[in-house]
Coordinates of C-alpha atoms and ligand atoms in Angstrom, one line a residue:
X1 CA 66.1 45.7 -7.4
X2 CA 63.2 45.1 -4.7
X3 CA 63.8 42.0 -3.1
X4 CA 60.8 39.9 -1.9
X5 CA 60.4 37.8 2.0
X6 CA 58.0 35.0 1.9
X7 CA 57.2 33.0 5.4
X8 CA 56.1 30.0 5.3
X9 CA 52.5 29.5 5.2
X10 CA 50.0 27.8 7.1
X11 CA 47.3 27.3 4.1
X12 CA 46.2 30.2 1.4
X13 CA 42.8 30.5 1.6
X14 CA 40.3 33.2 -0.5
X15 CA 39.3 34.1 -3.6
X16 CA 41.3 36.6 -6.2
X17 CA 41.2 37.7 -9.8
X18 CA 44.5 37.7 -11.2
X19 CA 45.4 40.6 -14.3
X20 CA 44.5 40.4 -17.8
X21 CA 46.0 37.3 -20.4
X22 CA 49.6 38.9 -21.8
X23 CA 49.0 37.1 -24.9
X24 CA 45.2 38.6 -25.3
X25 CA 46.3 42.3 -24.0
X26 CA 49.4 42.5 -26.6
X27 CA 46.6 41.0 -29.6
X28 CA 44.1 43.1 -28.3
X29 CA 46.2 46.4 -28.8
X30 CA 47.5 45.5 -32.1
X31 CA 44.6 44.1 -33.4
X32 CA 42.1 47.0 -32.6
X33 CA 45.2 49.3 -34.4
X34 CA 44.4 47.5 -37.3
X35 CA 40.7 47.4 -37.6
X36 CA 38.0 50.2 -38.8
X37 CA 36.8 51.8 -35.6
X38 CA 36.7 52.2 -32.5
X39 CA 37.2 49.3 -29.7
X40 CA 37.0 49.5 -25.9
X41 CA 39.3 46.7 -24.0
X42 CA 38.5 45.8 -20.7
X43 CA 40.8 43.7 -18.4
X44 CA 44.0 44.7 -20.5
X45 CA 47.2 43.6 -18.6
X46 CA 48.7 47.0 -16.9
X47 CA 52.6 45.2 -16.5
X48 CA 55.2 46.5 -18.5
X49 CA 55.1 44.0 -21.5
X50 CA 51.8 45.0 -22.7
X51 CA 52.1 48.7 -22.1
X52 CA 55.3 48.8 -23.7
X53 CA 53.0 47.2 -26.8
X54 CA 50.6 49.8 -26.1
X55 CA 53.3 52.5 -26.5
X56 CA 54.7 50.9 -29.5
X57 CA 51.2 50.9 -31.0
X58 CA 50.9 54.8 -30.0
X59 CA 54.1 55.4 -32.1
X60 CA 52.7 53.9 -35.2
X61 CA 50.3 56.6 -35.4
X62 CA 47.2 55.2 -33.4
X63 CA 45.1 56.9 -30.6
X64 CA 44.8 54.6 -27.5
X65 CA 43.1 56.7 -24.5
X66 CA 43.9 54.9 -20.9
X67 CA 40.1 55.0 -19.7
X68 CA 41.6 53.5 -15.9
X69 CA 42.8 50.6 -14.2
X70 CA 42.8 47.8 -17.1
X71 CA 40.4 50.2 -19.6
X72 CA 41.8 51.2 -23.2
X73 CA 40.4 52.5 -25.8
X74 CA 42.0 52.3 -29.6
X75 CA 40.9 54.3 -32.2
X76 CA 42.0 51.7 -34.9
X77 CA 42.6 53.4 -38.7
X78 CA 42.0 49.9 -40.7
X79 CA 45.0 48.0 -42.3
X80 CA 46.8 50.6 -44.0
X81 CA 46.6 53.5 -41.0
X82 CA 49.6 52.9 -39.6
X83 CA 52.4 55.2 -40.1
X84 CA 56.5 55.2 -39.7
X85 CA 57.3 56.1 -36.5
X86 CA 59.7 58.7 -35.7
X87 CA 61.6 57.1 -32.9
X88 CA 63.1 53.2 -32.0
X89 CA 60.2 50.9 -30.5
X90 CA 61.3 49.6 -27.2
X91 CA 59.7 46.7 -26.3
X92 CA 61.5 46.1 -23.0
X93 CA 61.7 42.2 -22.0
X94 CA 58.8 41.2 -24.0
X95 CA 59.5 38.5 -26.7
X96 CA 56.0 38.4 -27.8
X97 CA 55.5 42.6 -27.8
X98 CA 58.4 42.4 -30.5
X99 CA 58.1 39.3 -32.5
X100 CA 54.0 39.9 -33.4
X101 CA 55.2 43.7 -33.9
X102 CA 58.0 42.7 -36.1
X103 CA 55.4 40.3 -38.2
X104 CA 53.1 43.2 -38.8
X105 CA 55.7 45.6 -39.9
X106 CA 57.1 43.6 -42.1
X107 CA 53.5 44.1 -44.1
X108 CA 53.8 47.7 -43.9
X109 CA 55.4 50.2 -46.3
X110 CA 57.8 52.1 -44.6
X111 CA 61.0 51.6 -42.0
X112 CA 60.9 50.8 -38.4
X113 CA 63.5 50.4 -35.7
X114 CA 62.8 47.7 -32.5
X115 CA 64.7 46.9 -29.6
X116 CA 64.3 45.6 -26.3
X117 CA 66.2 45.4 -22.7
X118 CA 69.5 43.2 -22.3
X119 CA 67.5 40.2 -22.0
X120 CA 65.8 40.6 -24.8
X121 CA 68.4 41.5 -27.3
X122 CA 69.4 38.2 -26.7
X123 CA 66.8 36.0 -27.6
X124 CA 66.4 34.6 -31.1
X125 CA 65.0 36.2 -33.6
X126 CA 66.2 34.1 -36.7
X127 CA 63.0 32.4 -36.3
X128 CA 60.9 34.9 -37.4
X129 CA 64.0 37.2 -39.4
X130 CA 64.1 34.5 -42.1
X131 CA 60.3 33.5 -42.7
X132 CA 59.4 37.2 -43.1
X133 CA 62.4 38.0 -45.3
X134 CA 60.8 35.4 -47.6
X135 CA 57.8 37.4 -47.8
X136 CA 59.3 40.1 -49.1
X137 CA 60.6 42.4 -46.5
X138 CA 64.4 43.6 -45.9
X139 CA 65.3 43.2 -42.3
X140 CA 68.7 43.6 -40.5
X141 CA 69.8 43.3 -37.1
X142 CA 73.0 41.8 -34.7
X143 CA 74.2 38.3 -36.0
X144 CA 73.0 39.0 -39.5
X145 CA 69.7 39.6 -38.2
X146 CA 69.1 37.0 -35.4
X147 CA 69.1 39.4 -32.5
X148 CA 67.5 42.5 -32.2
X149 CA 68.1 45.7 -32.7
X150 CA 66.3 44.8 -35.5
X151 CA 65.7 47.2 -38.8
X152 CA 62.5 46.3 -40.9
X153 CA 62.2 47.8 -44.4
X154 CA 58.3 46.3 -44.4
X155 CA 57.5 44.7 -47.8
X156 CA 54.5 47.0 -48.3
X157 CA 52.6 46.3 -51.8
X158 CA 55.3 44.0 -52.4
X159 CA 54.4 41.1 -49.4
X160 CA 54.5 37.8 -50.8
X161 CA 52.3 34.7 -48.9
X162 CA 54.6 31.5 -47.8
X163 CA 53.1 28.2 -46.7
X164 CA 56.1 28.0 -43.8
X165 CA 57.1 25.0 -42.1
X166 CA 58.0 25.9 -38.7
X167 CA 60.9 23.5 -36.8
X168 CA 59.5 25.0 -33.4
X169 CA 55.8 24.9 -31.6
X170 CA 55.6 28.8 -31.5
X171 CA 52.5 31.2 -31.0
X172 CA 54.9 34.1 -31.8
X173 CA 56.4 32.6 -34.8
X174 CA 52.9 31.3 -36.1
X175 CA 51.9 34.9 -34.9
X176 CA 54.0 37.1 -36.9
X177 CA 53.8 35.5 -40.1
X178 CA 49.8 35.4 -40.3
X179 CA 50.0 39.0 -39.4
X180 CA 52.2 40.0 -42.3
X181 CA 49.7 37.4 -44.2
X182 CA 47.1 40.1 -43.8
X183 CA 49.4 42.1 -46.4
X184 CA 50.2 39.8 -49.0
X185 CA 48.5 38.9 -51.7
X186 CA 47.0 35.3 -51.6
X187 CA 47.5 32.5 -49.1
X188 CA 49.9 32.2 -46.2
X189 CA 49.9 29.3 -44.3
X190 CA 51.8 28.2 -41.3
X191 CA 52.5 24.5 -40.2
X192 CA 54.2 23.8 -36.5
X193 CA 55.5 20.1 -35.2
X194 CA 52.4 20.6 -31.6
X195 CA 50.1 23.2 -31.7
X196 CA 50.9 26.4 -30.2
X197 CA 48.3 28.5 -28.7
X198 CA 45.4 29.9 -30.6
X199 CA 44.5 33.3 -29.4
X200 CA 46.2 34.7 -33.0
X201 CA 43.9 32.7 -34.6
X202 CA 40.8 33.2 -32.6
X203 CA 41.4 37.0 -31.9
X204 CA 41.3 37.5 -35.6
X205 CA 37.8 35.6 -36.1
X206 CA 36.5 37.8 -33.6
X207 CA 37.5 40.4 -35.8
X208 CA 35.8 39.6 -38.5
X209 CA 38.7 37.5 -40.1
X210 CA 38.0 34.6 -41.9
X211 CA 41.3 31.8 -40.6
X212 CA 41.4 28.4 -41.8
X213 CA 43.1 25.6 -39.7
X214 CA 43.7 22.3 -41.3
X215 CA 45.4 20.2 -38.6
X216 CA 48.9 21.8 -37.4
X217 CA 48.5 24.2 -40.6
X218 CA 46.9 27.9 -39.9
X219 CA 46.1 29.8 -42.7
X220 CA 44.9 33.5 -43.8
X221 CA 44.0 35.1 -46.9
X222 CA 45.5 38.6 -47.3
X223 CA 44.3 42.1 -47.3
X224 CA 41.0 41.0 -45.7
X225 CA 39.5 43.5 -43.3
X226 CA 39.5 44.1 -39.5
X227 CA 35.8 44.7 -38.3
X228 CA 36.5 46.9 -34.5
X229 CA 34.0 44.4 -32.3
X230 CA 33.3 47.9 -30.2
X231 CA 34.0 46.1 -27.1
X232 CA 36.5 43.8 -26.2
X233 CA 37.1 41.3 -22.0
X234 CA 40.2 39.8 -21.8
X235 CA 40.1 37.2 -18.9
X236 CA 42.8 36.7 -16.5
X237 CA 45.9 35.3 -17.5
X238 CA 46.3 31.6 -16.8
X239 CA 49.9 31.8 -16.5
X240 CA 49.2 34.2 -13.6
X241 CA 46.8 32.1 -11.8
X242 CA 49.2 29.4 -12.0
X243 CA 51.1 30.2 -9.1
X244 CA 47.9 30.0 -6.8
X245 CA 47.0 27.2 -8.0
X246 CA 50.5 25.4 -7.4
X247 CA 50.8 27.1 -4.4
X248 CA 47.3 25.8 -3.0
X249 CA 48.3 22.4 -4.2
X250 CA 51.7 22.7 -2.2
X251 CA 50.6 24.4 1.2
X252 CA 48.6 21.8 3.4
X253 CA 45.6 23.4 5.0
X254 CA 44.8 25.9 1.1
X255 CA 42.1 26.6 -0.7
X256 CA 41.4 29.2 -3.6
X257 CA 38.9 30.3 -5.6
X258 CA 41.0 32.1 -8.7
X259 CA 38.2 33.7 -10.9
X260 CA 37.2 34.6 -14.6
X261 CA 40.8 33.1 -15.8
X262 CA 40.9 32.0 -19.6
X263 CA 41.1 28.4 -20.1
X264 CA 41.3 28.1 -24.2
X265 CA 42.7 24.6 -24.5
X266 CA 46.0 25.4 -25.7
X267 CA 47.2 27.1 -22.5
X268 CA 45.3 24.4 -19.8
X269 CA 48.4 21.9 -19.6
X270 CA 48.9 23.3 -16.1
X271 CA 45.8 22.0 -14.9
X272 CA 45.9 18.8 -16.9
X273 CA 49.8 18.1 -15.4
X274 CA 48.8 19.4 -11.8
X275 CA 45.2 17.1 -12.4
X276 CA 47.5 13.9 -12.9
X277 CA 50.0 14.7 -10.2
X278 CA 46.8 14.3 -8.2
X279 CA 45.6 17.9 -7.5
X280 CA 42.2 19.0 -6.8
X281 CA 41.3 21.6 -9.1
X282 CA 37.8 21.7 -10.5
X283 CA 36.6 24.9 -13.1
X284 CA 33.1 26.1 -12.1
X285 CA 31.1 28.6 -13.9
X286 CA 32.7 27.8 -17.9
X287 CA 31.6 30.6 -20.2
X288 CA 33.0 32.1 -23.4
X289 CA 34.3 35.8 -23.7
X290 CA 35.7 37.5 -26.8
X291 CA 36.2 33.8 -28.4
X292 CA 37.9 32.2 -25.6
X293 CA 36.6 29.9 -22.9
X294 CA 36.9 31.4 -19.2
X295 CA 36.0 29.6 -16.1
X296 CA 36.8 30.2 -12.4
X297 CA 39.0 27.6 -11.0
X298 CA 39.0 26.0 -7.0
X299 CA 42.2 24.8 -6.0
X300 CA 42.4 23.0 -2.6
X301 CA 45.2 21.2 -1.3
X302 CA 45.9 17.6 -1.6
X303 CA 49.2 15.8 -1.7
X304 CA 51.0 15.3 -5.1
X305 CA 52.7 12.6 -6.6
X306 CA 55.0 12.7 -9.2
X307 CA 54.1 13.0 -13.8
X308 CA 56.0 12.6 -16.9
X309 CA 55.6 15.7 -18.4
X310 CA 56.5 16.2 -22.4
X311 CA 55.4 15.9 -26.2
X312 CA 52.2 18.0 -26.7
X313 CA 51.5 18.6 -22.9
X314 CA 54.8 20.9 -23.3
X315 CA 53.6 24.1 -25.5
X316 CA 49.9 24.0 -23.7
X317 CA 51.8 24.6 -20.8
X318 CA 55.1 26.6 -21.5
X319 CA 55.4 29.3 -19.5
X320 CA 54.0 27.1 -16.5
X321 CA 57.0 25.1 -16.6
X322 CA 58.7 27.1 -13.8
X323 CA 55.8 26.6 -11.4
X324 CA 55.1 22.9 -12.0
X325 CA 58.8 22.1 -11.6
X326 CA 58.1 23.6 -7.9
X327 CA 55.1 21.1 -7.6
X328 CA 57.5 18.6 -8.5
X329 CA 60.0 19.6 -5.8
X330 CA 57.3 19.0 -3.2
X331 CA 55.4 16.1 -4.7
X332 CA 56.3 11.9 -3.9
X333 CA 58.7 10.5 -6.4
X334 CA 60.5 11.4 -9.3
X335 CA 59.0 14.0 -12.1
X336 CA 60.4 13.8 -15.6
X337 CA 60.0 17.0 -17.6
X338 CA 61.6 16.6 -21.5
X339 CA 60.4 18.1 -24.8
X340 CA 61.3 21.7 -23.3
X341 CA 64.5 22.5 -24.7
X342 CA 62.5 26.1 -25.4
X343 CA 62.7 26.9 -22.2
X344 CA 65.8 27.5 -22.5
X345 CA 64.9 31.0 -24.7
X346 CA 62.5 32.4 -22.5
X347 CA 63.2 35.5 -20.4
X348 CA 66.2 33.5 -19.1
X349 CA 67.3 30.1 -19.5
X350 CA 64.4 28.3 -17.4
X351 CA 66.1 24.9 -17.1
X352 CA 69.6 26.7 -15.5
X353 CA 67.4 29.3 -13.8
X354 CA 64.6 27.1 -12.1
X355 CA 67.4 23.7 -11.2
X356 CA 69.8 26.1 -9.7
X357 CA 67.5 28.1 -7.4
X358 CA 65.6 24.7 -6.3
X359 CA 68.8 23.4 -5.7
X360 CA 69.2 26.3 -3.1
X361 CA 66.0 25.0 -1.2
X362 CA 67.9 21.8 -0.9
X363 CA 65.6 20.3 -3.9
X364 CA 66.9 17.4 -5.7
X365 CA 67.2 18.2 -9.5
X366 CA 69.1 16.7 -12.3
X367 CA 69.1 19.1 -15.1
X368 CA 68.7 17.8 -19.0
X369 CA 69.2 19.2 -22.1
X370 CA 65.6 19.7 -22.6
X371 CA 64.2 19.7 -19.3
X372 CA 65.0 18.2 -15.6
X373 CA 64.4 15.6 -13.5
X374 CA 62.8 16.8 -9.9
X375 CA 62.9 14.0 -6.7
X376 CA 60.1 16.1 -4.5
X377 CA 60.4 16.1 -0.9
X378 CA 57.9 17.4 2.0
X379 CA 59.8 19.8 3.2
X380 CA 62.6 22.2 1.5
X381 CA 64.3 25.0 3.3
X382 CA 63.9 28.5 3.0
X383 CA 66.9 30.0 1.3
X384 CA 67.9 33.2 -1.1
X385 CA 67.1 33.3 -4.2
X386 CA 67.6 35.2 -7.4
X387 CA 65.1 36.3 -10.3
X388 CA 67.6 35.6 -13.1
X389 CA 65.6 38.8 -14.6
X390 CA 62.8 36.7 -14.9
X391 CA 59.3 37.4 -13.4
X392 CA 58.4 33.6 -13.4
X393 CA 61.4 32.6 -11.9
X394 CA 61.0 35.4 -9.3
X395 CA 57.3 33.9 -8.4
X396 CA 57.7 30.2 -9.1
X397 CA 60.5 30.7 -6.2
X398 CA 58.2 32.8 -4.2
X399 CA 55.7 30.3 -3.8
X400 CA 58.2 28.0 -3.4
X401 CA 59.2 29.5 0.0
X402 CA 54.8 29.7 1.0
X403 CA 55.8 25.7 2.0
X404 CA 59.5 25.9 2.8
X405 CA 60.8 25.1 6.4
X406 CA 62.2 29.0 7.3
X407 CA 61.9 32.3 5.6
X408 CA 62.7 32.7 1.8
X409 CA 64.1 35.8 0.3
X410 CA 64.0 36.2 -3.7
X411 CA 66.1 38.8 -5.1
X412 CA 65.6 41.3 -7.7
X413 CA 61.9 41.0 -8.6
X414 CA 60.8 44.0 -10.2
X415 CA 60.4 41.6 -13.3
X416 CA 57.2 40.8 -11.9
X417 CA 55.9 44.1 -13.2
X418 CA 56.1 42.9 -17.0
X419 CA 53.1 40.7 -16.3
X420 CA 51.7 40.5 -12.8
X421 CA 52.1 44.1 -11.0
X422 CA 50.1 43.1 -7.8
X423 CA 51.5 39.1 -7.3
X424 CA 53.0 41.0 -3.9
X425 CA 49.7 42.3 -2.8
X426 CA 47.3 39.3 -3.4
X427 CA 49.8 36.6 -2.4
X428 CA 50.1 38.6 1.1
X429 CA 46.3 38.5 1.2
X430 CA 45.6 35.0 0.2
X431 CA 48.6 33.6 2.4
X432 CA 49.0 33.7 6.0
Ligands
S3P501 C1 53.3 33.7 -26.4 C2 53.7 32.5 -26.9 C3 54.6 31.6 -26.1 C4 54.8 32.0 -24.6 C5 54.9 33.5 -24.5 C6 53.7 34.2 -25.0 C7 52.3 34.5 -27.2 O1 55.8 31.6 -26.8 O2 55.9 31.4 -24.1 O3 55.0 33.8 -23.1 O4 51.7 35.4 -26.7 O5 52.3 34.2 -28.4 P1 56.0 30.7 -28.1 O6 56.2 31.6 -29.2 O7 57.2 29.9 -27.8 O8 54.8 29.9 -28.3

C-alpha cells in the first residue's frame, strides 16, 4: 500500500527508455508458446501483468527460461503442445493476460480454470464468453459466464470459425477469437465499429501467419502454423511513455527525449490529441522492429489549449485517456472527451476515478456518461490522492502533482508494478 510524494517540478529534463509494450510482451509469450522452436524476447515487460502471462504460459506445459532483466526465452511446442494444467491460472489485474488466454484455450482440447484479483473478477467477460461459445467451446463462470472465474472446456477438434460482429472497438475481443481461429477449421473473421489495435494481427505475420484485413474485418484461416522468428525486440510501451510526454508538455521549463517507444498507428492517438492541443512533440529516428514502427520521441514544453477528443481518436488512444484528461486540467479552455464509455471497464472505472481525483486538485470536471468535460487551469493544488487500484490512475495523478502548486501524495500505488515497475525511479530522475 506504498504511497507516492511528488513536489512540484521546476521542468523534467533527460532522456529515458521506458519498459517493454504490455500488449507485445503478453503476444510475445503466447505466441512463441505456440510456434515450432525456439524464440529469444528481448525488452519483455517485467510488471506483473505480463509475468503473470508468462506464468500462465509455464503452466500449459511450455519452457520459458528468464535469461535477465527484460530477456526470455520460450521453447514453443507448435499448436498442439500445450497441455492441461494442473492448477487455476491467475492472471492477477490483467484483462488482456486473461481474455487472449481464454481465446486460445477455447481452441485447445482439454479443461482449464482462470481467475484474476478483485478487480478483475469484475470486469466483463460476456464479450468474449459468448463469441467463443459459438465456436464450439463450453465455458462457465459467475453471472452465467460473464465474470471470471471462468471454466473453459476448449472446443479442441471440434472449433468452429465465426465471421463475428463485435458491438465494441476491442483488441482483446478481436484478440481472442482469431487465436481460437487458429484451431478451427476454415475462416474466422472478426468485424469492430473503429479499429482496435493491430499488434494481434501483426505479431502473427511475423510469425509466419498469413492474416487478411478487409477494412474493419480481420480474418485467419485455421490450423496454419507458427514459424519461431528465433529472435524477437519489443519496443517500449507507448502507454508508458505517455506520462513523460504529458508531463513535459505540462511542466514549463521540460524537455525529454523518451527513446525506442513503439508508435504502430493504432496506439499514437496520444500524440495526435497532445499535437492538436498544441504540444511539441516531434519522433526522430522512425524504424521498424519485429513488424511495428518504433521511433524516439522529444517532448518539450509549450502551453496547451484545449481538443475535442472522440470517434476513432478514442481506441488509438485508450489507455492514454487518464493522462490526457490531466493535459486537459492544465491546458486554456474547455476539453471535451466522449466516445469513451469503455473506460469505464478498465482496471477501474476511469471516468469516476480520474473526475474525482482532479476534482481533489481543485480541477474543474463535469463528468459524462461516456467521458468528461475538463476546464484546465494554470495552476492546481497539490492534494491526496488515491489509485482506485489502478496503475494509470496512480501515475496520471502523479504527474499531475509534477505542476501542482504544493506537494501531492497518491495513495496505494503498487499497481504501478503490473506495467511500469520503475515509473518511481525514472520520474525522480527526470524531474527536479
Ligand atoms: C489491449 C487492448 C485494449 C487496452 C488494453 C490492452 C490489448 O483494450 O485497453 O490495455 O493488449 O489487446 P481493448 O480490448 O478495449 O481494445
Amino acid at each position: 500500500m506504498a504511497d507516492l510524494h511528488i513536489r512540484p517540478s521546476r521542468g523534467l529534463k533527460g532522456a529515458l527508455t521506458p519498459p517493454g509494450d504490455k500488449s507485445l510482451s503478453h503476444r510475445a509469450v503466447m505466441f512463441a508458446a505456440l510456434s515450432e522452436g525456439k524464440t529469444e524476447i528481448t525488452g519483455f515487460l517485467s510488471g506483473e501483468d505480463t509475468l503473470n502471462t508468462a506464468k500462465a504460459v509455464r503452466m500449459l506445459g511450455i519452457t520459458v527460461e528468464e535469461n535477465g532483466p527484460g530477456s526470455l526465452t520460450v521453447h514453443g511446442k507448435g499448436l498442439d503442445g500445450l497441455s492441461e494444467p494442473t492448477g487455476v491460472l491467475d492472471l492477477g489485474n490483467s484483462g488482456t493476460g486473461m481474455r487472449l488466454l481464454a481465446g486460445l484455450l477455447a481452441g485447445q482440447d482439454f479443461h482449464s480454470v482462470l481467475t484474476g484479483d478483485q478487480y478483475l473478477v469484475k470486469r466483463p467477460m460476456g464479450r468474449i464468453v459468448e463469441p467463443l461459445r459459438k465456436m464450439g467451446a463450453v465455458i462457465d463462470g459467475r453471472a452465467g459466464g460473464k465474470l471470471a472465474p471462468l471454466s473453459v472446456r476448449g472446443a479442441g477438434r471440434n472449433a468452429r470459425p465465426i465471421d463475428h460482429v463485435s458491438t465494441v472497438a476491442s483488441a482483446q475481443v478481436k484478440s481472442a477469437i482469431l487465436l481460437c481461429g487458429l484451431y478451427a477449421g476454415g475462416v474466422t473473421s472478426v468485424s469492430e465499429p473503429n479499429k482496435s489495435r493491430d499488434h494481434t494481427e501483426r505479431m502473427l505475420r511475423f510469425f509466419g501467419v498469413q492474416v487478411r484485413e478487409e477494412g474493419l474485418r480481420v480474418s485467419v484461416v485455421g490450423r496454419q502454423a507458427l514459424r519461431a522468428p528465433g529472435r524477437l525486440e519489443i519496443p517500449s510501451d507507448i502507454s508508458s511513455a505517455a506520462f513523460f510526454l504529458v508531463a513535459a508538455s505540462i511542466v514549463p521549463g521540460s524537455e525529454v527525449l523518451v527513446r525506442n517507444v513503439g508508435v504502430n498507428p493504432t496506439r499514437t492517438g496520444i500524440i495526435d490529441i497532445l499535437t492538436a492541443m498544441g504540444a511539441d512533440i516531434a519522433l526522430e529516428n522512425l524504424r521498424e522492429q519485429a513488424g511495428e514502427p518504433v521511433a524516439d520521441i522529444r517532448a518539450r514544453y509549450r502551453k496547451l489549449w484545449a481538443a475535442t477528443i472522440g470517434g476513432d481518436l478514442i481506441p488509438r488512444a485508450i489507455d492514454e485517456i487518464p493522462a490526457i484528461a490531466v493535459a486537459a486540467a492544465y491546458a486554456e479552455g474547455t476539453t471535451v472527451i466522449k466516445d469513451a464509455a469503455e473506460l469505464r471497464v478498465k482496471e477501474s472505472d476511469r471516468i469516476a476515478a480520474i473526475t474525482a481525483e482532479l476534482r481533489k486538485m481543485g480541477a474543474s470536471v463535469r463528468e459524462l456518461p461516456d467521458g468528461m468535460e475538463i476546464t484546465g487551469r494554470e495552476r492546481l493544488n497539490g492534494a491526496v490522492c488515491e489509485s482506485h487500484g489502478d496503475h494509470r490512475i496512480a501515475m496520471s495523478m502523479a504527474i499531475a502533482g509534477l505542476a501542482a502548486s504544493g506537494e501531492m501524495t497518491v495513495k496505494d500505488t503498487v499497481w504501478i508494478e503490473t506495467s511500469f515497475p520503475d515509473f518511481e525511479r525514472m520520474l525522480s530522475q527526470l524531474a527536479y
